[in-house]
Structure formats: C-alpha cells, structure tokens
CSV table of C-alpha atoms and ligand atoms in Angstrom, one decimal:
chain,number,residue,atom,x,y,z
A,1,UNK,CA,111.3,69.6,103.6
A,2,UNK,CA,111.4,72.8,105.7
A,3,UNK,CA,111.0,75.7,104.8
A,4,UNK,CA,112.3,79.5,105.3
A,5,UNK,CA,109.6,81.4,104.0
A,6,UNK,CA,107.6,83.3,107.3
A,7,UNK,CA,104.0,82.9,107.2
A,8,UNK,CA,101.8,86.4,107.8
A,9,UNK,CA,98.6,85.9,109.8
A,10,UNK,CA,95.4,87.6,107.8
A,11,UNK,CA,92.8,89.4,109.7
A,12,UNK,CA,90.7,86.3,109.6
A,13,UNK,CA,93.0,84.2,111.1
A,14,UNK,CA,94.4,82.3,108.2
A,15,UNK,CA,98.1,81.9,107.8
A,16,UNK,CA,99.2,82.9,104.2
A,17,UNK,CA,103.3,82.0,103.1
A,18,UNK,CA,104.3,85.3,102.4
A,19,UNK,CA,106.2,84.4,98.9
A,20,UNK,CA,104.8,82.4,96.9
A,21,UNK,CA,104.2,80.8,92.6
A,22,UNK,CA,102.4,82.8,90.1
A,23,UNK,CA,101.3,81.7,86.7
A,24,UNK,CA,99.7,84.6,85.1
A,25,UNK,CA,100.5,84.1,81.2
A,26,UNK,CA,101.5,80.3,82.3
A,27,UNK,CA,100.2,77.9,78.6
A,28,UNK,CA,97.7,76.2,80.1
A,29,UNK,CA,99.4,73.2,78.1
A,30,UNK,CA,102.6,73.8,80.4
A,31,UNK,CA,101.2,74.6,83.7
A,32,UNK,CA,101.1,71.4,85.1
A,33,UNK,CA,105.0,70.7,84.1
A,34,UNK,CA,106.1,74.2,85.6
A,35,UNK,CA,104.0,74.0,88.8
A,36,UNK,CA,105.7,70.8,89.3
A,37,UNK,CA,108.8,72.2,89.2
A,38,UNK,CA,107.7,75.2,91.8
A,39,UNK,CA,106.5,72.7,93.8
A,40,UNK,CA,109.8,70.8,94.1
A,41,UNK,CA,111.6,74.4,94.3
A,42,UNK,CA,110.2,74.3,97.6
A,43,UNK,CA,106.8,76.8,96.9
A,44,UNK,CA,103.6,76.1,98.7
A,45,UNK,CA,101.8,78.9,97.8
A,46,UNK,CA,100.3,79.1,94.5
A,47,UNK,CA,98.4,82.2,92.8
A,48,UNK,CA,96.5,81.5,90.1
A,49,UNK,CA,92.8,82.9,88.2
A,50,UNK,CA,89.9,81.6,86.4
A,51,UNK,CA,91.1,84.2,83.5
A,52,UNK,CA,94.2,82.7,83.3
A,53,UNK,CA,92.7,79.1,81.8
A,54,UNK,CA,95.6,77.2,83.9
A,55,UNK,CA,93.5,76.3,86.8
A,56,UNK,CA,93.6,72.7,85.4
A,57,UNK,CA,97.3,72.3,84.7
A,58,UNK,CA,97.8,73.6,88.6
A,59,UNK,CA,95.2,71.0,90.2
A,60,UNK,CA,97.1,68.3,88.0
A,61,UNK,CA,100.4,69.2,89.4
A,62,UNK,CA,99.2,69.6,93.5
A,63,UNK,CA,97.5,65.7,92.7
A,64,UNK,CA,100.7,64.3,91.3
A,65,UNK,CA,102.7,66.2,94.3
A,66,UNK,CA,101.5,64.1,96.6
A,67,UNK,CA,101.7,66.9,99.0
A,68,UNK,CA,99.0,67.4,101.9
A,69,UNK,CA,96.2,69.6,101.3
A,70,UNK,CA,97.1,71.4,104.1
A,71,UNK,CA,101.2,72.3,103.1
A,72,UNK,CA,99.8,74.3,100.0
A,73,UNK,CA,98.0,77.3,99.9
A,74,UNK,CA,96.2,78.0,96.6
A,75,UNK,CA,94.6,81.4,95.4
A,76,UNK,CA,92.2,82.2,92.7
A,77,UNK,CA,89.8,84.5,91.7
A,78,UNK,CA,86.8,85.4,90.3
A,79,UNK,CA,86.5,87.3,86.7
A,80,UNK,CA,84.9,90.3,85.4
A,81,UNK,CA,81.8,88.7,84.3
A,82,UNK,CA,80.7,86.6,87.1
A,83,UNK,CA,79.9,89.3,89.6
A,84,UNK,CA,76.5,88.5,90.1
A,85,UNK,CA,75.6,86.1,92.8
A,86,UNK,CA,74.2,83.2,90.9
A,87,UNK,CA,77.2,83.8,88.8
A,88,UNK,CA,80.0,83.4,91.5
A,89,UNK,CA,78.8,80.7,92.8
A,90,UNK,CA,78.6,78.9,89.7
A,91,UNK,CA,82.4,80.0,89.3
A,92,UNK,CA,84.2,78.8,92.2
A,93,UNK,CA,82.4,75.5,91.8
A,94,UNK,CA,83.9,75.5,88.3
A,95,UNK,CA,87.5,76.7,89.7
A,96,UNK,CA,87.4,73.8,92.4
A,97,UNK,CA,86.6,71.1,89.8
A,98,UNK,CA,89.6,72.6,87.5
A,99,UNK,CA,91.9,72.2,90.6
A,100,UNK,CA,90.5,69.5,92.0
A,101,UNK,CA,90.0,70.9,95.4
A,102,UNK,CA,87.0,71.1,97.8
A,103,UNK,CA,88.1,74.4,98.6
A,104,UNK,CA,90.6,77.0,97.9
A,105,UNK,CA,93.0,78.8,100.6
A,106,UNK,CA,92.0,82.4,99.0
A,107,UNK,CA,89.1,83.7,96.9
A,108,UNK,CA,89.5,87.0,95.4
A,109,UNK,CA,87.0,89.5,93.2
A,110,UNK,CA,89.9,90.0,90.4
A,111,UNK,CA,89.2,93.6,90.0
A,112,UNK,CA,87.0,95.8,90.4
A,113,UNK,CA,85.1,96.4,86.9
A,114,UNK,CA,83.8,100.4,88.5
A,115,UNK,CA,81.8,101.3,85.7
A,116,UNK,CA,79.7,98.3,86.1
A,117,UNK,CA,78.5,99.4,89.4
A,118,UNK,CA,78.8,95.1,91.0
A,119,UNK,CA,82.0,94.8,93.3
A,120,UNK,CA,80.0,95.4,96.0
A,121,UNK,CA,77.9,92.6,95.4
A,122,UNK,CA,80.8,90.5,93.9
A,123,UNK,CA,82.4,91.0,97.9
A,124,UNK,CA,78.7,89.8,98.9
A,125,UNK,CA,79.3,87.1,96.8
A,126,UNK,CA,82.4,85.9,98.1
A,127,UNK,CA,81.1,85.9,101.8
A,128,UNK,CA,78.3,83.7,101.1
A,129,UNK,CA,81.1,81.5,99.1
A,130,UNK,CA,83.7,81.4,102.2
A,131,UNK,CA,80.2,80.9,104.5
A,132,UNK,CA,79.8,77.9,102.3
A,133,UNK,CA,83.1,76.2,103.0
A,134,UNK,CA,85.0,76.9,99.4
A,135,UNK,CA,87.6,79.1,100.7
A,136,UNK,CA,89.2,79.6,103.9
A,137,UNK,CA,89.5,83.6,103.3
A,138,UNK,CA,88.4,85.9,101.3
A,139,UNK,CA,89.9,89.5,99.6
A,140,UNK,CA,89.9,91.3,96.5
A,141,UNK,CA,92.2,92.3,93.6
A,142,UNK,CA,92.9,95.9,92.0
A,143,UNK,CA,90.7,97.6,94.5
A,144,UNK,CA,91.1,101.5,95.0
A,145,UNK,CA,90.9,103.1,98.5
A,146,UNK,CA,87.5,104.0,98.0
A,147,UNK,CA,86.3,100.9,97.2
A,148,UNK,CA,87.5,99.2,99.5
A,149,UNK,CA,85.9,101.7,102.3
A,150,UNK,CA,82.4,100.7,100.6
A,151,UNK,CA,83.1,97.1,100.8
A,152,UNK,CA,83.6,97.7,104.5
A,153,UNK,CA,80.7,100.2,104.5
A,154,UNK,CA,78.5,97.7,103.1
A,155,UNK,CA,79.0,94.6,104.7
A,156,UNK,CA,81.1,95.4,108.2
A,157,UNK,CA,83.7,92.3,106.7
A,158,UNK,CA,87.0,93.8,105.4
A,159,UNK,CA,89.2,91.8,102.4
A,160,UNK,CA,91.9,89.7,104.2
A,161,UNK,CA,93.9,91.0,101.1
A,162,UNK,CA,94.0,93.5,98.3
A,163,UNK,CA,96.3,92.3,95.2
A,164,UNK,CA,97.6,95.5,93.7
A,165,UNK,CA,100.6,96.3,91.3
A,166,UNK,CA,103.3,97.0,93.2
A,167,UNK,CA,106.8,97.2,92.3
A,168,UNK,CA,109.8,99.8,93.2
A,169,UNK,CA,108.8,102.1,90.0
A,170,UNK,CA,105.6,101.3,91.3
A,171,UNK,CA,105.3,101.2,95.5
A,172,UNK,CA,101.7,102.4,96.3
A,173,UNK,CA,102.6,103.6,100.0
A,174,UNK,CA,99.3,105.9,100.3
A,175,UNK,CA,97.4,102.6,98.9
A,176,UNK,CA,99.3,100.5,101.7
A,177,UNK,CA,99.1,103.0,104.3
A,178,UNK,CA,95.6,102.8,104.3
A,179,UNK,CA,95.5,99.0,103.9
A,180,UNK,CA,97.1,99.0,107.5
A,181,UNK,CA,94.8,101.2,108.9
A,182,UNK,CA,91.8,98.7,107.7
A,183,UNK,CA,94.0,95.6,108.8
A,184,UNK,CA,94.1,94.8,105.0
A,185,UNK,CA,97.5,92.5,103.8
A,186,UNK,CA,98.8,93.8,100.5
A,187,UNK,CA,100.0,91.7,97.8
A,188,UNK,CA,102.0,92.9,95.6
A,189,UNK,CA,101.2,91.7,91.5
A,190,UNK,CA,104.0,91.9,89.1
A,191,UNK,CA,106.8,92.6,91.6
A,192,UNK,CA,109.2,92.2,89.4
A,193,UNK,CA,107.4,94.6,87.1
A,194,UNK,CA,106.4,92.0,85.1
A,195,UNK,CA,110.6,91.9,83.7
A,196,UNK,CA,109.1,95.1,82.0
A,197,UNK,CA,111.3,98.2,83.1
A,198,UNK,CA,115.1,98.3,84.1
A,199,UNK,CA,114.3,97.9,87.5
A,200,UNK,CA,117.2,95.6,87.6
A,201,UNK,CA,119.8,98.5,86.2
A,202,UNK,CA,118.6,101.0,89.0
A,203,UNK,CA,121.3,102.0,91.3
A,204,UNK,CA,120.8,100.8,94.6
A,205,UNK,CA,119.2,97.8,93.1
A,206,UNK,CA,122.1,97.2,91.8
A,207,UNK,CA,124.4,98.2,94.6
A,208,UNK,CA,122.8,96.0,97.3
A,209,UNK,CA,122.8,93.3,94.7
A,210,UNK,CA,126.4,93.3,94.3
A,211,UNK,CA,127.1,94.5,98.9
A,212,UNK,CA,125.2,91.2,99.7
A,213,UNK,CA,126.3,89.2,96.7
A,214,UNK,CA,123.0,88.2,94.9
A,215,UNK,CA,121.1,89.1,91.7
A,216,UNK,CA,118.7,92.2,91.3
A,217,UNK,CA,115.9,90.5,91.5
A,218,UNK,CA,116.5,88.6,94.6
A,219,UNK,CA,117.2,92.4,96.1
A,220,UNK,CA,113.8,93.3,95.0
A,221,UNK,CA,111.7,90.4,96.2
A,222,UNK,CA,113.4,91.1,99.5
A,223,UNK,CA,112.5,94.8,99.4
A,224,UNK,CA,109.1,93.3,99.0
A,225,UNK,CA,109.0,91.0,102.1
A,226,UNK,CA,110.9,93.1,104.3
A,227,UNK,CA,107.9,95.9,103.7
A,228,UNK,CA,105.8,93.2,104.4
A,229,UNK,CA,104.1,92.6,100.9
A,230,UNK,CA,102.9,88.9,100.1
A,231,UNK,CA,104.5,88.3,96.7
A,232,UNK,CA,104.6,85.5,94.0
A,233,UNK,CA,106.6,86.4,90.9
A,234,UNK,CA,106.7,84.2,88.1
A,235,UNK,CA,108.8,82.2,86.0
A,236,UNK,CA,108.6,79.6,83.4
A,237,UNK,CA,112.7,78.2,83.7
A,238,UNK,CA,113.5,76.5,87.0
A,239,UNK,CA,116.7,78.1,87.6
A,240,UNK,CA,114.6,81.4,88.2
A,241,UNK,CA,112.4,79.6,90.2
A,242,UNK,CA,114.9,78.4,92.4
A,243,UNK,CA,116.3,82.0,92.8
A,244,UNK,CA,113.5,83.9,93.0
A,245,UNK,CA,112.8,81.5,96.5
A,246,UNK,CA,116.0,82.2,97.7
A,247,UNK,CA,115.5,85.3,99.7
A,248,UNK,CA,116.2,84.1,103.3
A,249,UNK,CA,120.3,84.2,103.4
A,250,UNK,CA,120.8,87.9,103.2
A,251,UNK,CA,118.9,90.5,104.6
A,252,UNK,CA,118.6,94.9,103.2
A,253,UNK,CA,119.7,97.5,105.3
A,254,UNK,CA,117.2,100.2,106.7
A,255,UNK,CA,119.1,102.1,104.2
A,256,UNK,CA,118.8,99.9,101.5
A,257,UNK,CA,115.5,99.4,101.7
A,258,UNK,CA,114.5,103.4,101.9
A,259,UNK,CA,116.4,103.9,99.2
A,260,UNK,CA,115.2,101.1,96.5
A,261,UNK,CA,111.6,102.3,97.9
A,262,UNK,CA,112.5,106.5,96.7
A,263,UNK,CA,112.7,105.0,93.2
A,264,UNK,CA,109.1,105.4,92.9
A,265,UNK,CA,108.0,107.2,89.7
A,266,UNK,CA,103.9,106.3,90.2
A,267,UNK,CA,104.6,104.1,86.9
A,268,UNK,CA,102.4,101.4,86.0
A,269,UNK,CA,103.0,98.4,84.1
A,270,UNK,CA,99.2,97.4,83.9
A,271,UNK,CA,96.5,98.6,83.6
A,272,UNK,CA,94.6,101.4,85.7
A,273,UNK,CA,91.9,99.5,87.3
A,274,UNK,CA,89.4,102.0,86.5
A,275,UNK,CA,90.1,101.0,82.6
A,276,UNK,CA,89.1,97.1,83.7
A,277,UNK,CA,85.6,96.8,82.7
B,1,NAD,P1,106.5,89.4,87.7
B,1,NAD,O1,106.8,90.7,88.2
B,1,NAD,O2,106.5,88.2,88.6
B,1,NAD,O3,107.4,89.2,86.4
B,1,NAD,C1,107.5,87.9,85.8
B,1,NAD,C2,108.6,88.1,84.7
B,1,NAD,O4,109.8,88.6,85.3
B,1,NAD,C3,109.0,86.7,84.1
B,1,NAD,O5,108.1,86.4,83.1
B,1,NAD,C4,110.4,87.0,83.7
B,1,NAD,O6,110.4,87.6,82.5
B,1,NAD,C5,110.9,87.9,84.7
B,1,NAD,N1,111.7,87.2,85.8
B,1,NAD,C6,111.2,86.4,86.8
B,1,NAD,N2,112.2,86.0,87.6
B,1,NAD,C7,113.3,86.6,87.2
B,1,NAD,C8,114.6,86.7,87.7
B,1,NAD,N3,115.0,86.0,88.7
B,1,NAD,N4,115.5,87.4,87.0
B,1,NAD,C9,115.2,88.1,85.9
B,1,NAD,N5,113.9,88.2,85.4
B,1,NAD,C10,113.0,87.4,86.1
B,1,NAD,O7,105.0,89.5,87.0
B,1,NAD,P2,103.6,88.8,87.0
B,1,NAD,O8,103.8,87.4,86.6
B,1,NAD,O9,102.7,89.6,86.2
B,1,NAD,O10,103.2,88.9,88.5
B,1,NAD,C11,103.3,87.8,89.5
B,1,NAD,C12,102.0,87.1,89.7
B,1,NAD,O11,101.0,88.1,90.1
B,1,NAD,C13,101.3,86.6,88.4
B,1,NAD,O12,101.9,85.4,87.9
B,1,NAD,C14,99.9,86.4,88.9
B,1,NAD,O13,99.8,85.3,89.7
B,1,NAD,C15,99.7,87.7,89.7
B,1,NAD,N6,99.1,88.8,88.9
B,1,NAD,C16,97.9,89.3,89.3
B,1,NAD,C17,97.3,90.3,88.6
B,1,NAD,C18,95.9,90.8,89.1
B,1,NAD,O14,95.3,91.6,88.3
B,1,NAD,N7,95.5,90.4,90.2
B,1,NAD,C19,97.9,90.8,87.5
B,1,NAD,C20,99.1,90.3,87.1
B,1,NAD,C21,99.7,89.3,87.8
C-alpha cells in the first residue's frame, strides 16, 4: 500500500512519517489488537514508552504484521528512573526484548525529571545507546529551552526531536521557535488535547471543518502538519483511526491556519514538566 503521509528529514539524517499511532493509556491487554488495526489503517509510525507497559502488545502486533522492519518506524523512551548510565542501558535492552526489535527508529529521555539534576547524563546515555546500534536517532521528551541549550552545551549533539504538549489551546511557538533555530523537530503530545477541552467547539475549528467538509479533529491534525509538527494522536475504535489518518485530501488556508493557531490560551492539559520528578 502507498501511502500519503510526507516524511520529515531529522537533523541526523533519519526520515521520520510525520503522522503517526500513539498508545499512551493503551491496556497493555489490548495493545496488540489496536496496533493491529493502526497498522492496517495504513500507520507506520508508532509512539510508544517503557511507562506505558504496552511495549509488548506493540512488538506482538509489528511480528504478526508481517510488515518489513524498514516500513515501520517505532519510538520509545526512557523513564524517570533509569537516568543513570548503567540504568539506560539496561532499559532499552529491556524495551527491545518487549518489542522484539534489535533496534528502535527513536529513543527519547521521557522528560526531564529537573530537580534530580540527570538529564544531562540521561542525553549522555542515549548517545552511547544510538553509538551502540539500538536506535537510529536519538531526542528527548518535555524538555524546556534551557535544557535543551545544556544538552547542546554539554555534548555538542542536539535532540533530533523534542516531544512537547502541543495543541491549539496549547501551541508553544516561543518553544518551537527556538527548536528551529537548534535544527530541533517538534512533536507535538496530545494534539488533540488529549479529547480534554472543546477544542472541537472553537470557532474556526469549526468553520474550516464544515468550508472543507471534514470533522474537527481532522482540521486540527492538519493545523499540526501544515506547521510542521510530527504528530500521533490516539484512539482505541478504528473508525477514529481511520479518520484521524485521513488528512491528505483537503488542505487549510494561510488564514485558516493563523487563525486556529490565535486560539492559544498557554493552557496545559499535562503536566508542567518541572512538576515530573
Ligand atoms: P490525543 O490528543 O491524541 O488524544 C487522544 C484522545 O482524543 C482519545 O483518547 C479520544 O478520546 C480523542 N480522539 C481521538 N481521535 C478523535 C477523533 N477523531 N474525534 C474525536 N475525538 C478523538 O492524546 P494523547 O494520546 O495523550 O497523545 C498522543 C500520543 O502522544 C500518546 O498516545 C503518546 O504516544 C504521546 N504522549 C507523550 C507524552 C510524553 O510525555 N512524551 C505524554 C502524553 C502523550
């Protein structure tokens, strides 16, 4: 099957689908059944975490796919408590065995943890880990502008990616502004804002939805990739799945598009990432 969805090129040289499958809050016991059916949606690009106790379910549904390592691109990421370097290497050996993989596409620190003083040597971490062959790049997760300045400082390597909340109530542009200045790609977590707010009632939400005849939530997923955010929103019912990845029929005005991004009100869904510890 071919597909629509345009790849972006990271600053390591890696291709990355630019939409893409998560499964954050996913029942491990229903992963591998709802991967499956993202898979035959048409997604190659699956984001997933050691936290999220799925990596299993997702391993089990690439095998039975029967799909080539090399269509699918599969993230994880490293948690809280594994920062230390004998740690994250134990880690991603444990994440590979869970999928099933000799390597993932994308390693990422999954956030910070600043009052613990260790993303800097989480980042170190995560070199020697893409050095050893077990993922083809390598970026963080919930990373200020400060930190990542430090990570650059540190170790002269910048993140391919930072995976931030991002959203239209939500649209980090001084976060993002400086991600293109380092050469950083932003992905954008809970883009749908996690089915939280009334993102979907919002005017010109709303108003493009009905000009190009398609839901609110395919409007904002296009806002996303037409700013040129990586995204992977989520959903357990196939129908969903199958809308969410069709965003490649229609395309938002210069006007549409400025006007769904002035409905940001700095409003989180998550957490702060200085509160992660
Ligand atoms: P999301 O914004 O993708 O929202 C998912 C929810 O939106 C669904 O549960 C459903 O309720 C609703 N939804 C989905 N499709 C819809 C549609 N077409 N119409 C109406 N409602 C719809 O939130 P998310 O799952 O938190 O974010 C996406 C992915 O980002 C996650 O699955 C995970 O992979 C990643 N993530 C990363 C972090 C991090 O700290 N790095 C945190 C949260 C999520």
């Amino acid at each position: 099957m071919t597909s629509d969805v345009p790849t972006i090129t990271l600053n390591d040289g890696i291709e990355i689908p630019q939409l893409g499958f998560g499964v954050f809050k996913v029942d491990p016991a229903e992963t591998e059944r709802i991967v499956t059916d993202a898979l035959e949606a048409g997604y190659r690009h699956i984001d997933t975490a050691a936290i999220y106790g799925n990596e299993e379910g997702v391993g089990a549904a690439i095998a039975k796919s029967g799909l080539a390592r090399d269509e699918l691109f599969v993230t994880t990421k490293l948690w809280n408590d594994r920062h230390q370097k004998d740690s994250a290497h134990a880690a991603i050996d444990e994440s590979l065995a869970k999928l099933g993989l000799e390597h993932v596409d994308l390693y990422l620190t999954h956030w910070p943890t600043p009052a613990k003083k260790d993303y800097v040597e989480a980042w170190e971490a995560l070199l020697e880990i893409k050095e050893a062959g077990k993922t083809r790049s390598v970026g963080v997760s919930n990373h200020q502008i400060a930190q990542l300045d430090e990570l650059v400082a540190a170790t002269g390597q910048t993140p391919s990616v930072n995976q931030v909340e991002l959203h239209p109530a939500f649209s980090q542009l001084e976060l993002r502004i400086h991600h293109q200045k380092l050469g950083i790609h932003t992905e954008a977590w809970g883009p749908l804002g996690q089915g939280k707010y009334d993102l979907f009632d919002r005017g010109p939400i709303v108003e493009a939805a009905e000009a190009h005849g398609v839901t609110p939530a395919q409007v904002v997923l296009r806002w996303h990739l037409q700013i040129g955010n990586i995204v992977f929103p989520k959903s357990n019912s196939k129908h969903r799945m199958v809308e969410n990845f069709d965003l490649f029929g229609f395309e938002l005005s210069a006007g549409e598009t400025a006007a769904i991004s002035l409905l940001d009100e700095n409003k989180r869904v998550g957490s702060h990432p200085d509160d992660v510890n």
